[in-house]
GROMACS .gro file of C-alpha atoms in nm:
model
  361
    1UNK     CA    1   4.346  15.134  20.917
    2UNK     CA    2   4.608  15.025  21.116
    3UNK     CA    3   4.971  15.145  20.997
    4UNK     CA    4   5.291  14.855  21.024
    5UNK     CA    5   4.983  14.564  21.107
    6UNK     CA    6   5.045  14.229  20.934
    7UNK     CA    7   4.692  14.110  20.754
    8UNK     CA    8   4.634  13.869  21.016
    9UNK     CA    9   4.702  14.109  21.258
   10UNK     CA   10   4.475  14.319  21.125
   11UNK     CA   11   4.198  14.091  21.121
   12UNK     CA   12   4.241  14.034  21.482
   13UNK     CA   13   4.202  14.389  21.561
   14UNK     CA   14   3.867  14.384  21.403
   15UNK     CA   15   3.725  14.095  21.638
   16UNK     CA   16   3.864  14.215  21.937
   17UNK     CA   17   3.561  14.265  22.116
   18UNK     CA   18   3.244  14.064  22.183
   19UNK     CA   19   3.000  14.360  21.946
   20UNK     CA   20   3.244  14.326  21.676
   21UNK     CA   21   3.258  13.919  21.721
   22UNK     CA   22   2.834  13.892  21.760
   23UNK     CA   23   2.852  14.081  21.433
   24UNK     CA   24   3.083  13.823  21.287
   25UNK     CA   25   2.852  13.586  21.368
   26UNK     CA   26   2.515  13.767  21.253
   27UNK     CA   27   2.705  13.810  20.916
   28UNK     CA   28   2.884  13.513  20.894
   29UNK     CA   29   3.177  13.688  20.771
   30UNK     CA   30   3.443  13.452  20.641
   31UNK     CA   31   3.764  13.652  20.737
   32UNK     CA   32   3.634  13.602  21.100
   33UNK     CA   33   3.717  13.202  21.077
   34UNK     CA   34   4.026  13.147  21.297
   35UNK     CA   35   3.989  13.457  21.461
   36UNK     CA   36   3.804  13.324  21.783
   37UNK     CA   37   3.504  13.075  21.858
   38UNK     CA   38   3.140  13.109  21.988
   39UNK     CA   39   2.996  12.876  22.224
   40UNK     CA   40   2.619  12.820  22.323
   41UNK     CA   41   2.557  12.807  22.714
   42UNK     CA   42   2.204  12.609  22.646
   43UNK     CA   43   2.362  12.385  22.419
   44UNK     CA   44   2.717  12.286  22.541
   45UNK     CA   45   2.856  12.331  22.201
   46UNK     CA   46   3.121  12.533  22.019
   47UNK     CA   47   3.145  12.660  21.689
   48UNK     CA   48   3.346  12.868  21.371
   49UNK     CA   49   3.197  13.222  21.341
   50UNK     CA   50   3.067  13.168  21.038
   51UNK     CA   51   2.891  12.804  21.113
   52UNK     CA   52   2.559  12.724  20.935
   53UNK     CA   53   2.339  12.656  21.206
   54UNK     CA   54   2.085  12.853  21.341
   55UNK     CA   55   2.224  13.147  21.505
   56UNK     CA   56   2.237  13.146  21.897
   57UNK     CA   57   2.053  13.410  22.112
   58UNK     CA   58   2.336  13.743  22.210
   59UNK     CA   59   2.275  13.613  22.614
   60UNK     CA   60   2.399  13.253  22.544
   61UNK     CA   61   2.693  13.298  22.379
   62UNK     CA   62   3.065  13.303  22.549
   63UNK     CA   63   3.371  13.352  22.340
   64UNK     CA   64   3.691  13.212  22.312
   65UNK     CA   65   4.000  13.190  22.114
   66UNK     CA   66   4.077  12.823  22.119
   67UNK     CA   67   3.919  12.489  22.043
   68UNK     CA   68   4.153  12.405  22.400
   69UNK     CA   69   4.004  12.705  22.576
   70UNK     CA   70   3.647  12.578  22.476
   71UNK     CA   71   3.709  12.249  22.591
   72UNK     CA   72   3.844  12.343  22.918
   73UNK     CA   73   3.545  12.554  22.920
   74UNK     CA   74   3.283  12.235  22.918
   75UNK     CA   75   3.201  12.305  22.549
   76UNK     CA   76   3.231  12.009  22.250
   77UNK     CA   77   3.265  12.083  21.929
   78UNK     CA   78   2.999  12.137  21.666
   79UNK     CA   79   2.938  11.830  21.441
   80UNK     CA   80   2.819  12.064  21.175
   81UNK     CA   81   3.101  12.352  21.126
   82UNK     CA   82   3.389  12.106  21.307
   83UNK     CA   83   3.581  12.366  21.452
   84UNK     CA   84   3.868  12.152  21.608
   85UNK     CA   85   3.927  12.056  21.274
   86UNK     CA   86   4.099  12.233  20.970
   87UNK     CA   87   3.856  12.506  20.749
   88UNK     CA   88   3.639  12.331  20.479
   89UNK     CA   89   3.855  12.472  20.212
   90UNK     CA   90   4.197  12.312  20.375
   91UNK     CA   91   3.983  11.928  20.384
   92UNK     CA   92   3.857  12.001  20.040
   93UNK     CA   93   4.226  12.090  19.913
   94UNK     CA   94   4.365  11.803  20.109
   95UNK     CA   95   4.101  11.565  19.973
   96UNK     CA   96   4.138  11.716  19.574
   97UNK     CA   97   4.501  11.645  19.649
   98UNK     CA   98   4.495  11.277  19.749
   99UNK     CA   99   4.291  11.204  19.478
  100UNK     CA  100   4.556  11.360  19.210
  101UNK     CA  101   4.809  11.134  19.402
  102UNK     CA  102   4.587  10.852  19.306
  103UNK     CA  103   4.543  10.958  18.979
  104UNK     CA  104   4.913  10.987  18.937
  105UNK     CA  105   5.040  10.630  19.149
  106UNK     CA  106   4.758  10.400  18.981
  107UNK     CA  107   4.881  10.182  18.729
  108UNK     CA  108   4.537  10.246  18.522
  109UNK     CA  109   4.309  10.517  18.504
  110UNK     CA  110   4.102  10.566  18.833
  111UNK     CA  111   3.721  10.572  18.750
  112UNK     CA  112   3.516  10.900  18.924
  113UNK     CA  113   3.341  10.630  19.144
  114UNK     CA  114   3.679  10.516  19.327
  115UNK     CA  115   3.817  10.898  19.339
  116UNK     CA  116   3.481  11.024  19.483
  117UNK     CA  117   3.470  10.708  19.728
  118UNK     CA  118   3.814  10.774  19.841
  119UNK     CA  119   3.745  11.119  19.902
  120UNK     CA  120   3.488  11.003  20.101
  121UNK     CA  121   3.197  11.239  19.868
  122UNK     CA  122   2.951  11.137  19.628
  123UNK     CA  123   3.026  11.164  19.266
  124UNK     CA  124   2.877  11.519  19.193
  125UNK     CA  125   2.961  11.655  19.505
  126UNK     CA  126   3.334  11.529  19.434
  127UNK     CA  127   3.350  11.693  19.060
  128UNK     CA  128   3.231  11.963  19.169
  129UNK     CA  129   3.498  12.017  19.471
  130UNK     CA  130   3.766  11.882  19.229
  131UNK     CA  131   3.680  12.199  18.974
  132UNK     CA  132   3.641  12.452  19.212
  133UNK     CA  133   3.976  12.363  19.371
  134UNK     CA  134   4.176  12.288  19.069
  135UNK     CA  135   4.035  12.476  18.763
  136UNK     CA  136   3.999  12.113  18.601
  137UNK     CA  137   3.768  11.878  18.606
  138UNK     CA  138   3.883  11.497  18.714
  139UNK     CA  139   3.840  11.405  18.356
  140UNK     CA  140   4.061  11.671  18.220
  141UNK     CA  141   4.308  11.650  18.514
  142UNK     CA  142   4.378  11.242  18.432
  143UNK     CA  143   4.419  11.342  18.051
  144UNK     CA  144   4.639  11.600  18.135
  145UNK     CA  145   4.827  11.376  18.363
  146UNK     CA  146   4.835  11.129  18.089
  147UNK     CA  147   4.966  11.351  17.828
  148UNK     CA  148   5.261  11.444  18.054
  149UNK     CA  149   5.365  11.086  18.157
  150UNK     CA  150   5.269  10.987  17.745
  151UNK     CA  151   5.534  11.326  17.662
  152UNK     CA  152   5.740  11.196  17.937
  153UNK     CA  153   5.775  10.823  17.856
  154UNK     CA  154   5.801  10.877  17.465
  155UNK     CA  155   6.106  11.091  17.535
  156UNK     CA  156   6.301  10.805  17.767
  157UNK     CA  157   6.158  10.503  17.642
  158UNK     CA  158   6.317  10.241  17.383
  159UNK     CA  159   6.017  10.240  17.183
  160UNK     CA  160   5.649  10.348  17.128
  161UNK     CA  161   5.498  10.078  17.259
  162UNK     CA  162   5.692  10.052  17.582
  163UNK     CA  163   5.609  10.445  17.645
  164UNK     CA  164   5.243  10.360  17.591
  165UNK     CA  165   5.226  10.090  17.870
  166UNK     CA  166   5.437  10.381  18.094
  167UNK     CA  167   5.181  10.587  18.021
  168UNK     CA  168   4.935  10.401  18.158
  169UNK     CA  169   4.797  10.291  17.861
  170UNK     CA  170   4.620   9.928  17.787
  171UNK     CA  171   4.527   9.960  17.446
  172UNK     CA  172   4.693  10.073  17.138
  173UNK     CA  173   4.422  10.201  16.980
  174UNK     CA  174   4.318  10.399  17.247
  175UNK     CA  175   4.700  10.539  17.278
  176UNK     CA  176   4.691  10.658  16.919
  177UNK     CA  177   4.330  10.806  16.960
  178UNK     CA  178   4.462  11.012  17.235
  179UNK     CA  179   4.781  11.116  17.094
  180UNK     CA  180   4.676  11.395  16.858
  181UNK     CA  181   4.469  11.551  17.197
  182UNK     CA  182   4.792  11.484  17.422
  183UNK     CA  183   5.067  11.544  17.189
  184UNK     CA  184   4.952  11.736  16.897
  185UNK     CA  185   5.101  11.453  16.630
  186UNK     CA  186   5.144  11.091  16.613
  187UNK     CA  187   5.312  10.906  16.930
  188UNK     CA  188   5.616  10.831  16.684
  189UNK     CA  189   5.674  11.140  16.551
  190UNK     CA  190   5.673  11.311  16.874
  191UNK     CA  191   5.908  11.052  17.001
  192UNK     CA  192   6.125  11.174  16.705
  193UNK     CA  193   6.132  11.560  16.761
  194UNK     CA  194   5.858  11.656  16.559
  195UNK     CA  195   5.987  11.438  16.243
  196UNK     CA  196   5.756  11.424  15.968
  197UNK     CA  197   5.502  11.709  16.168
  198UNK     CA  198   5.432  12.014  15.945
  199UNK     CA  199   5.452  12.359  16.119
  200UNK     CA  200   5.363  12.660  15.907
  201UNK     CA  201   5.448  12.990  16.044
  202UNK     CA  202   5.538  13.378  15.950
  203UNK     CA  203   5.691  13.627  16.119
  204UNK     CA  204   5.527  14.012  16.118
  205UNK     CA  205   5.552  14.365  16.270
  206UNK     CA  206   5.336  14.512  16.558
  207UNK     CA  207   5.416  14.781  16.849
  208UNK     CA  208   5.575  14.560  17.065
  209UNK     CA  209   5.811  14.436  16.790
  210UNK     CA  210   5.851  14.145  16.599
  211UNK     CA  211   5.615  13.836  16.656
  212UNK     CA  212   5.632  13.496  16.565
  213UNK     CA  213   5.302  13.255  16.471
  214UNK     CA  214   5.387  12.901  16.458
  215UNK     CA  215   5.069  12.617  16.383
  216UNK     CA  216   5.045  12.253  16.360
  217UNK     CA  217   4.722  12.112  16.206
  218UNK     CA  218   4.578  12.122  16.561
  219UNK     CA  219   4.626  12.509  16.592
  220UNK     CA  220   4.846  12.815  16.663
  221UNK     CA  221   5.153  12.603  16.903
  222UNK     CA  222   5.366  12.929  16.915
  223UNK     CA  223   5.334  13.312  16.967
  224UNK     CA  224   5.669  13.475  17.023
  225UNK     CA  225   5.782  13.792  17.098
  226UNK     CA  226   6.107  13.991  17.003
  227UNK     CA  227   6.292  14.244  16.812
  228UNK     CA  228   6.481  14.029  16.591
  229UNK     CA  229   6.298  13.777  16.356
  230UNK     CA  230   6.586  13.554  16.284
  231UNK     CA  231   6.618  13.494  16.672
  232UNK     CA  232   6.247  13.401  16.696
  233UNK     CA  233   6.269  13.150  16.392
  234UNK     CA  234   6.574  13.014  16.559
  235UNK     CA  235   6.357  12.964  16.868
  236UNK     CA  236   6.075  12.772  16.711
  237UNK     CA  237   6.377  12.579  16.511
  238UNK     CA  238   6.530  12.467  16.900
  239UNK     CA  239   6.169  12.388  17.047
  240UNK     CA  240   6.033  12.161  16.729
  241UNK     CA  241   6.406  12.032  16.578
  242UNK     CA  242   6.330  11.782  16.341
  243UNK     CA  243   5.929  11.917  16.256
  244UNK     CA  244   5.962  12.095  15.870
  245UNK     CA  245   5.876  12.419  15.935
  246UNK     CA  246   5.704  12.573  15.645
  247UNK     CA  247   5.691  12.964  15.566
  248UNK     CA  248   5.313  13.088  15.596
  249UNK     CA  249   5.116  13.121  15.289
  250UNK     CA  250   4.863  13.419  15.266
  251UNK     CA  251   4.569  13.243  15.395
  252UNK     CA  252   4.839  13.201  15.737
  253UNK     CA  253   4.905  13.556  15.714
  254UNK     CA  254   4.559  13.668  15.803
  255UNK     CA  255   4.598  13.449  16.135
  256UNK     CA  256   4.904  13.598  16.224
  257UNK     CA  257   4.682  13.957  16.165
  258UNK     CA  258   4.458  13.833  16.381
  259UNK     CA  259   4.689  13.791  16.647
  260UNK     CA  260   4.835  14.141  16.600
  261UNK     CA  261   4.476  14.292  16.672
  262UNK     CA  262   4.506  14.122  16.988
  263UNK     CA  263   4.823  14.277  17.079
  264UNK     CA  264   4.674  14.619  16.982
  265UNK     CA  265   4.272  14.587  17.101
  266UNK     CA  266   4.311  14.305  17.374
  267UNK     CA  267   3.992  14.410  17.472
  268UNK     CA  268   3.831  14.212  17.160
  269UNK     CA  269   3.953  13.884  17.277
  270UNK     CA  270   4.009  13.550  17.054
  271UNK     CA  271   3.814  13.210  16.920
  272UNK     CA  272   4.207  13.068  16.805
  273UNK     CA  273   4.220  12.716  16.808
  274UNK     CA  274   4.523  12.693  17.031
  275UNK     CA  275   4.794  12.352  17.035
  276UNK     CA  276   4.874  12.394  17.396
  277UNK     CA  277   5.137  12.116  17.495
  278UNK     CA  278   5.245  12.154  17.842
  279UNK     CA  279   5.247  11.980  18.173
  280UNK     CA  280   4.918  11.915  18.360
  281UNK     CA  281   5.036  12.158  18.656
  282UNK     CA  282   5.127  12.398  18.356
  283UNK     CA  283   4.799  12.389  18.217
  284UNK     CA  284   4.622  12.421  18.515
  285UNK     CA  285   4.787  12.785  18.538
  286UNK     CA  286   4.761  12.857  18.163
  287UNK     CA  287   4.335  12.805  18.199
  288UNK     CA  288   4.357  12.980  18.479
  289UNK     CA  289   4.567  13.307  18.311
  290UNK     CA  290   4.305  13.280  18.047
  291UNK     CA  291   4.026  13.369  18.270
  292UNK     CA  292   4.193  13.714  18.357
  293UNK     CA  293   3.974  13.968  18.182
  294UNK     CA  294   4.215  14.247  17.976
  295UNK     CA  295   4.231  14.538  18.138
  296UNK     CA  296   4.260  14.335  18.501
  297UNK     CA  297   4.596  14.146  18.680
  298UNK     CA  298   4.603  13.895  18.901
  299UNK     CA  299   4.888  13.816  19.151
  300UNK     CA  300   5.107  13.468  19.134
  301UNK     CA  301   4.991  13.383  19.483
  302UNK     CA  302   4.622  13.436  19.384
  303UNK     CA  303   4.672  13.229  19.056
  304UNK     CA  304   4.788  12.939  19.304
  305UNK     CA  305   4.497  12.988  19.554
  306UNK     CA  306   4.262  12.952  19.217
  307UNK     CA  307   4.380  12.628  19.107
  308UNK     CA  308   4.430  12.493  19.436
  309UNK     CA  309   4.770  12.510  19.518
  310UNK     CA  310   4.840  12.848  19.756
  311UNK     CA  311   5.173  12.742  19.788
  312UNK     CA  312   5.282  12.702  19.515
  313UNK     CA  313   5.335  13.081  19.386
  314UNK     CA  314   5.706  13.010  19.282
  315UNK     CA  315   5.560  12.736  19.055
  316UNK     CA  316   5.313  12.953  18.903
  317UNK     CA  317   5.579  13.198  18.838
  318UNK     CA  318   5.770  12.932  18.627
  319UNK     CA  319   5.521  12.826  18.475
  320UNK     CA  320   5.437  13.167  18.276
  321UNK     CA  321   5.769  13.185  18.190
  322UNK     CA  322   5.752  12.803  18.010
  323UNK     CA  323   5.418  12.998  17.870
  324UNK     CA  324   5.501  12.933  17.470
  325UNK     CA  325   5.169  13.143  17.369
  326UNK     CA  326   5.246  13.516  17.437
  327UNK     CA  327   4.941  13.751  17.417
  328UNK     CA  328   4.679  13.387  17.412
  329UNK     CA  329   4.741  13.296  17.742
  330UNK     CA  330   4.828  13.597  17.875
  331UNK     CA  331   5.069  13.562  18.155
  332UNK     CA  332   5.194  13.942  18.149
  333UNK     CA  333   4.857  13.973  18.329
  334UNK     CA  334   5.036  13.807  18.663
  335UNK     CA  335   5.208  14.055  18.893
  336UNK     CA  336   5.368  14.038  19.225
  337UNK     CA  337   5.211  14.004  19.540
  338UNK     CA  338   5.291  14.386  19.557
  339UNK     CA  339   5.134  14.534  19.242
  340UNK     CA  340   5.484  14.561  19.082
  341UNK     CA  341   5.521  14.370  18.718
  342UNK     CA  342   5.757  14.103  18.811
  343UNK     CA  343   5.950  13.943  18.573
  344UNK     CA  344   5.805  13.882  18.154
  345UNK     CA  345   5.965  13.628  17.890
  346UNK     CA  346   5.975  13.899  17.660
  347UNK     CA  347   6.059  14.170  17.889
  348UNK     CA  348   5.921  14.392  18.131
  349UNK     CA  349   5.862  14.685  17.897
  350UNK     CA  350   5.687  14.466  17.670
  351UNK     CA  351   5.485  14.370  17.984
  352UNK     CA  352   5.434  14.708  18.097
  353UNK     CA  353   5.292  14.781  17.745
  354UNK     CA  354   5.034  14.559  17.725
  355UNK     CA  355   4.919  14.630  18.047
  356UNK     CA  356   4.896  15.035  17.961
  357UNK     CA  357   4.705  14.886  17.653
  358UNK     CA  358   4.489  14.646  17.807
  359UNK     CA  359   4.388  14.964  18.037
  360UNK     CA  360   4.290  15.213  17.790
  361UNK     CA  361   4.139  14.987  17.570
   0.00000   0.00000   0.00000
């Protein structure tokens, strides 16, 4: 391999010539799209290396570079592949995009129908491009949506009712149906800092320290990480102020020992009913950290090329450190671009730990 190449310089080295570039084409090999374009001689028409149609004979195909340089060549573009347009995955993430801009300007709830229309797809063909590119489907995109503008509203809004309406909400009883989903407790007693909501939790010992397990009646809301327990009680205290917190009783304590097999044998995995309140952009990366398999890492930049956003790798990073379920979701699974560990809300070593654990496990 080339030594001092930039990837896409790289790539270009491989199609360089017309064998390697016919091969491209026999192959349909994706990493040759945007590296040059074939066009047919008996045809008039030009097309991405890796278009679907049936494959040209060697002695009536011409290369070039650009859709401009095919054109000024005689050649049109292929209705089929559209070259002179942006890849299939660029529409798809444009089109997934303006459809979460609709979900998040409408007044009400789009239906799939008017999503899929203005995507211009059919329904199935639009859930499925809407999963693939965010990690969500357009149901659980909108209620995620929903739960951060109900969070949102309840927190600036004069009273319950006028956050409900902000929310996007027509119906009261469909507010309060959603709001144990969305918010993990009544509308009013989120609205009041987790007044009146009952969080049991216990502190134990494990190799990486101390660890915190907070629940609610929906399940575990907390897993922190430390070496001092009073600092990780005053933590839970900060993020649920007016909640009564409530010491674990012994049937509590075998969850939280649950939870420290999972620090030591991540390799078993967990069935914990989890309370996961976040935003909907944070949840897209928390389902998306849960799919790493232990003993595997994924890099920020490819966690924001799997939910749909490759730009967003900054985000991403924030977003595992807002990450209130240590070990659950497992965010120390996200590395730099690099291979190095990057940063860890409850520090690198920690990080580095679980990691040499996940591996030998």
């Amino acid at each position: 391999m080339a030594k001092g190449l930039a990837p896409s310089e790289l790539l270009a080295a491989r199609f360089r010539n017309d064998d390697e570039r016919w091969s491209a084409i026999l192959s349909r090999d994706p990493s040759a799209d945007g590296q040059f374009l074939y066009c047919v001689t008996t045809t008039g028409i030009y097309c991405r290396p890796g278009c679907a149609a049936r494959r040209p004979r060697r002695e009536n195909v011409r290369f070039h570079i650009s859709c401009e340089d095919a054109e000024n060549a005689g050649f049109r573009p292929c209705r089929r592949c559209r070259p002179n347009e942006p890849p299939l995955a660029e529409r798809r993430a444009r089109s997934v995009a303006a459809a979460s801009r609709m979900v998040e300007t409408a007044e009400g709830v789009p239906t799939l129908d008017k999503l899929a229309q203005a995507a211009g797809m059919s329904r199935f063909h639009f859930h499925r491009v809407f999963k693939d590119v965010t990690g969500l489907t357009p149901r659980a995109y909108v209620a995620a949506y929903r739960a951060e503008r109900a969070r949102t509203a309840l927190q600036a809004s004069r009273t319950v009712t006028e956050a409900m309406y902000d929310a996007g909400f027509d119906s009261s009883a469909r507010f309060y149906a959603a709001a144990p989903g969305m918010l993990g407790m009544a509308p009013r007693t989120f609205r009041d800092g987790g007044v009146g909501e009952t969080i049991r939790f216990a502190v134990g010992e494990c190799s990486l320290g101390s660890i915190l397990v907070a629940a609610t009646a929906t399940g575990v809301c907390t897993i922190l990480l430390g070496d001092d327990p009073a600092c990780l009680v005053r933590e839970l205290e900060d993020r649920f102020p007016r909640a009564e917190l409530v010491g674990g009783d012994g049937e509590f304590e075998s969850v939280v020992a649950g939870i420290v097999g999972l620090v030591e044998a991540p390799a078993l995995g967990h069935d914990l009913p989890l309370d996961i309140r976040g935003t909907a952009f944070q949840r897209r990366v928390w389902e998306a950290l849960r799919a790493i398999s232990a003993g595997t890492t994924a890099s920020y930049g490819v966690i924001a090329d799997r939910i749909g956003s490759p730009n967003a790798a900054r985000a991403v990073a924030r977003a595992c450190a807002a990450n209130p379920l240590a070990i659950a979701i497992p965010c120390h699974r996200v590395v730099r671009n690099d291979g190095t560990l990057g940063g860890y809300r409850w520090g690198v070593e920690r990080k580095r730990a679980l990691l040499a654990l996940e591996a030998s496990s």
